[in-house]
Amino acid sequence: MTSLNSIKKFLDWLTSLLLIIVVGLILITLFSAYYSFGTMIFGVHEASAIKDFWFTEIMLGTVYVSVVMVIAIYTAITRFLKKRKNKVSS
């Protein structure tokens, strides 16, 4: 029964993490589209705007996903070690 409970907790954690990443990537896409294609009003060519959009999307998306993953894994390991320490001491 405990292994099913731990699998459920892991899947809940993974689902939450994926939801956070997807929402963040959607916001990054909106930001990138606004600032890349918004400059077309002032005469920037479409090819340049598309190039700028993908550059921004890849750079910000990669950094965002990497940072979120590192924070999530660090937090999970810290919580696991804290629980283990509390079980050993009690």
PDB file of N, CA and C in Angstrom, residues 54-88:
ATOM      1  N   TRP A  54      12.006  33.481 -32.425  1.00  0.00           N
ATOM      2  CA  TRP A  54      12.522  32.145 -32.111  1.00  0.00           C
ATOM      3  C   TRP A  54      13.759  32.198 -31.238  1.00  0.00           C
ATOM      4  N   PHE A  55      14.610  33.199 -31.442  1.00  0.00           N
ATOM      5  CA  PHE A  55      15.789  33.343 -30.589  1.00  0.00           C
ATOM      6  C   PHE A  55      15.372  33.586 -29.140  1.00  0.00           C
ATOM      7  N   THR A  56      14.444  34.509 -28.957  1.00  0.00           N
ATOM      8  CA  THR A  56      13.959  34.819 -27.607  1.00  0.00           C
ATOM      9  C   THR A  56      13.253  33.620 -26.997  1.00  0.00           C
ATOM     10  N   GLU A  57      12.433  32.956 -27.790  1.00  0.00           N
ATOM     11  CA  GLU A  57      11.679  31.796 -27.311  1.00  0.00           C
ATOM     12  C   GLU A  57      12.622  30.683 -26.834  1.00  0.00           C
ATOM     13  N   ILE A  58      13.617  30.384 -27.630  1.00  0.00           N
ATOM     14  CA  ILE A  58      14.548  29.304 -27.273  1.00  0.00           C
ATOM     15  C   ILE A  58      15.399  29.687 -26.069  1.00  0.00           C
ATOM     16  N   MET A  59      15.914  30.906 -26.053  1.00  0.00           N
ATOM     17  CA  MET A  59      16.784  31.320 -24.947  1.00  0.00           C
ATOM     18  C   MET A  59      16.017  31.392 -23.628  1.00  0.00           C
ATOM     19  N   LEU A  60      14.897  32.090 -23.600  1.00  0.00           N
ATOM     20  CA  LEU A  60      14.133  32.219 -22.360  1.00  0.00           C
ATOM     21  C   LEU A  60      13.507  30.891 -21.946  1.00  0.00           C
ATOM     22  N   GLY A  61      13.008  30.128 -22.915  1.00  0.00           N
ATOM     23  CA  GLY A  61      12.400  28.840 -22.603  1.00  0.00           C
ATOM     24  C   GLY A  61      13.385  27.859 -22.007  1.00  0.00           C
ATOM     25  N   THR A  62      14.578  27.800 -22.566  1.00  0.00           N
ATOM     26  CA  THR A  62      15.599  26.891 -22.064  1.00  0.00           C
ATOM     27  C   THR A  62      16.025  27.261 -20.649  1.00  0.00           C
ATOM     28  N   VAL A  63      16.260  28.521 -20.429  1.00  0.00           N
ATOM     29  CA  VAL A  63      16.664  28.973 -19.095  1.00  0.00           C
ATOM     30  C   VAL A  63      15.534  28.720 -18.099  1.00  0.00           C
ATOM     31  N   TYR A  64      14.302  29.041 -18.476  1.00  0.00           N
ATOM     32  CA  TYR A  64      13.164  28.862 -17.581  1.00  0.00           C
ATOM     33  C   TYR A  64      12.976  27.396 -17.186  1.00  0.00           C
ATOM     34  N   VAL A  65      12.952  26.515 -18.176  1.00  0.00           N
ATOM     35  CA  VAL A  65      12.747  25.090 -17.885  1.00  0.00           C
ATOM     36  C   VAL A  65      13.892  24.555 -17.030  1.00  0.00           C
ATOM     37  N   SER A  66      15.119  24.944 -17.334  1.00  0.00           N
ATOM     38  CA  SER A  66      16.270  24.476 -16.559  1.00  0.00           C
ATOM     39  C   SER A  66      16.189  24.923 -15.106  1.00  0.00           C
ATOM     40  N   VAL A  67      15.880  26.178 -14.885  1.00  0.00           N
ATOM     41  CA  VAL A  67      15.804  26.711 -13.519  1.00  0.00           C
ATOM     42  C   VAL A  67      14.663  26.060 -12.737  1.00  0.00           C
ATOM     43  N   VAL A  68      13.509  25.906 -13.364  1.00  0.00           N
ATOM     44  CA  VAL A  68      12.367  25.280 -12.680  1.00  0.00           C
ATOM     45  C   VAL A  68      12.689  23.834 -12.318  1.00  0.00           C
ATOM     46  N   MET A  69      13.324  23.108 -13.227  1.00  0.00           N
ATOM     47  CA  MET A  69      13.684  21.709 -12.953  1.00  0.00           C
ATOM     48  C   MET A  69      14.691  21.607 -11.810  1.00  0.00           C
ATOM     49  N   VAL A  70      15.695  22.460 -11.805  1.00  0.00           N
ATOM     50  CA  VAL A  70      16.708  22.430 -10.736  1.00  0.00           C
ATOM     51  C   VAL A  70      16.064  22.749  -9.387  1.00  0.00           C
ATOM     52  N   ILE A  71      15.224  23.761  -9.349  1.00  0.00           N
ATOM     53  CA  ILE A  71      14.551  24.120  -8.093  1.00  0.00           C
ATOM     54  C   ILE A  71      13.648  22.979  -7.618  1.00  0.00           C
ATOM     55  N   ALA A  72      12.900  22.376  -8.529  1.00  0.00           N
ATOM     56  CA  ALA A  72      11.983  21.290  -8.151  1.00  0.00           C
ATOM     57  C   ALA A  72      12.750  20.072  -7.637  1.00  0.00           C
ATOM     58  N   ILE A  73      13.811  19.699  -8.305  1.00  0.00           N
ATOM     59  CA  ILE A  73      14.597  18.538  -7.873  1.00  0.00           C
ATOM     60  C   ILE A  73      15.291  18.824  -6.551  1.00  0.00           C
ATOM     61  N   TYR A  74      15.849  20.003  -6.394  1.00  0.00           N
ATOM     62  CA  TYR A  74      16.503  20.376  -5.142  1.00  0.00           C
ATOM     63  C   TYR A  74      15.508  20.341  -3.976  1.00  0.00           C
ATOM     64  N   THR A  75      14.310  20.884  -4.217  1.00  0.00           N
ATOM     65  CA  THR A  75      13.287  20.891  -3.169  1.00  0.00           C
ATOM     66  C   THR A  75      12.857  19.476  -2.810  1.00  0.00           C
ATOM     67  N   ALA A  76      12.678  18.624  -3.815  1.00  0.00           N
ATOM     68  CA  ALA A  76      12.262  17.243  -3.559  1.00  0.00           C
ATOM     69  C   ALA A  76      13.324  16.485  -2.762  1.00  0.00           C
ATOM     70  N   ILE A  77      14.585  16.665  -3.117  1.00  0.00           N
ATOM     71  CA  ILE A  77      15.670  15.986  -2.392  1.00  0.00           C
ATOM     72  C   ILE A  77      15.758  16.502  -0.965  1.00  0.00           C
ATOM     73  N   THR A  78      15.644  17.814  -0.785  1.00  0.00           N
ATOM     74  CA  THR A  78      15.701  18.397   0.557  1.00  0.00           C
ATOM     75  C   THR A  78      14.568  17.876   1.433  1.00  0.00           C
ATOM     76  N   ARG A  79      13.359  17.816   0.887  1.00  0.00           N
ATOM     77  CA  ARG A  79      12.222  17.291   1.660  1.00  0.00           C
ATOM     78  C   ARG A  79      12.422  15.827   2.005  1.00  0.00           C
ATOM     79  N   PHE A  80      12.928  15.043   1.064  1.00  0.00           N
ATOM     80  CA  PHE A  80      13.174  13.626   1.319  1.00  0.00           C
ATOM     81  C   PHE A  80      14.190  13.440   2.435  1.00  0.00           C
ATOM     82  N   LEU A  81      15.286  14.182   2.377  1.00  0.00           N
ATOM     83  CA  LEU A  81      16.326  14.059   3.405  1.00  0.00           C
ATOM     84  C   LEU A  81      15.818  14.536   4.766  1.00  0.00           C
ATOM     85  N   LYS A  82      14.992  15.581   4.772  1.00  0.00           N
ATOM     86  CA  LYS A  82      14.433  16.083   6.028  1.00  0.00           C
ATOM     87  C   LYS A  82      13.491  15.052   6.648  1.00  0.00           C
ATOM     88  N   LYS A  83      12.641  14.411   5.832  1.00  0.00           N
ATOM     89  CA  LYS A  83      11.749  13.378   6.338  1.00  0.00           C
ATOM     90  C   LYS A  83      12.533  12.190   6.876  1.00  0.00           C
ATOM     91  N   ARG A  84      13.575  11.811   6.150  1.00  0.00           N
ATOM     92  CA  ARG A  84      14.395  10.682   6.583  1.00  0.00           C
ATOM     93  C   ARG A  84      15.100  10.992   7.893  1.00  0.00           C
ATOM     94  N   LYS A  85      15.577  12.216   8.042  1.00  0.00           N
ATOM     95  CA  LYS A  85      16.250  12.617   9.273  1.00  0.00           C
ATOM     96  C   LYS A  85      15.263  12.602  10.438  1.00  0.00           C
ATOM     97  N   ASN A  86      14.048  13.084  10.204  1.00  0.00           N
ATOM     98  CA  ASN A  86      13.025  13.091  11.255  1.00  0.00           C
ATOM     99  C   ASN A  86      12.624  11.667  11.671  1.00  0.00           C
ATOM    100  N   LYS A  87      12.571  10.739  10.717  1.00  0.00           N
ATOM    101  CA  LYS A  87      12.230   9.350  11.037  1.00  0.00           C
ATOM    102  C   LYS A  87      13.323   8.680  11.849  1.00  0.00           C
ATOM    103  N   VAL A  88      14.573   8.966  11.527  1.00  0.00           N
ATOM    104  CA  VAL A  88      15.702   8.368  12.229  1.00  0.00           C
ATOM    105  C   VAL A  88      15.786   8.914  13.648  1.00  0.00           C
TER     106      VAL A  88
END
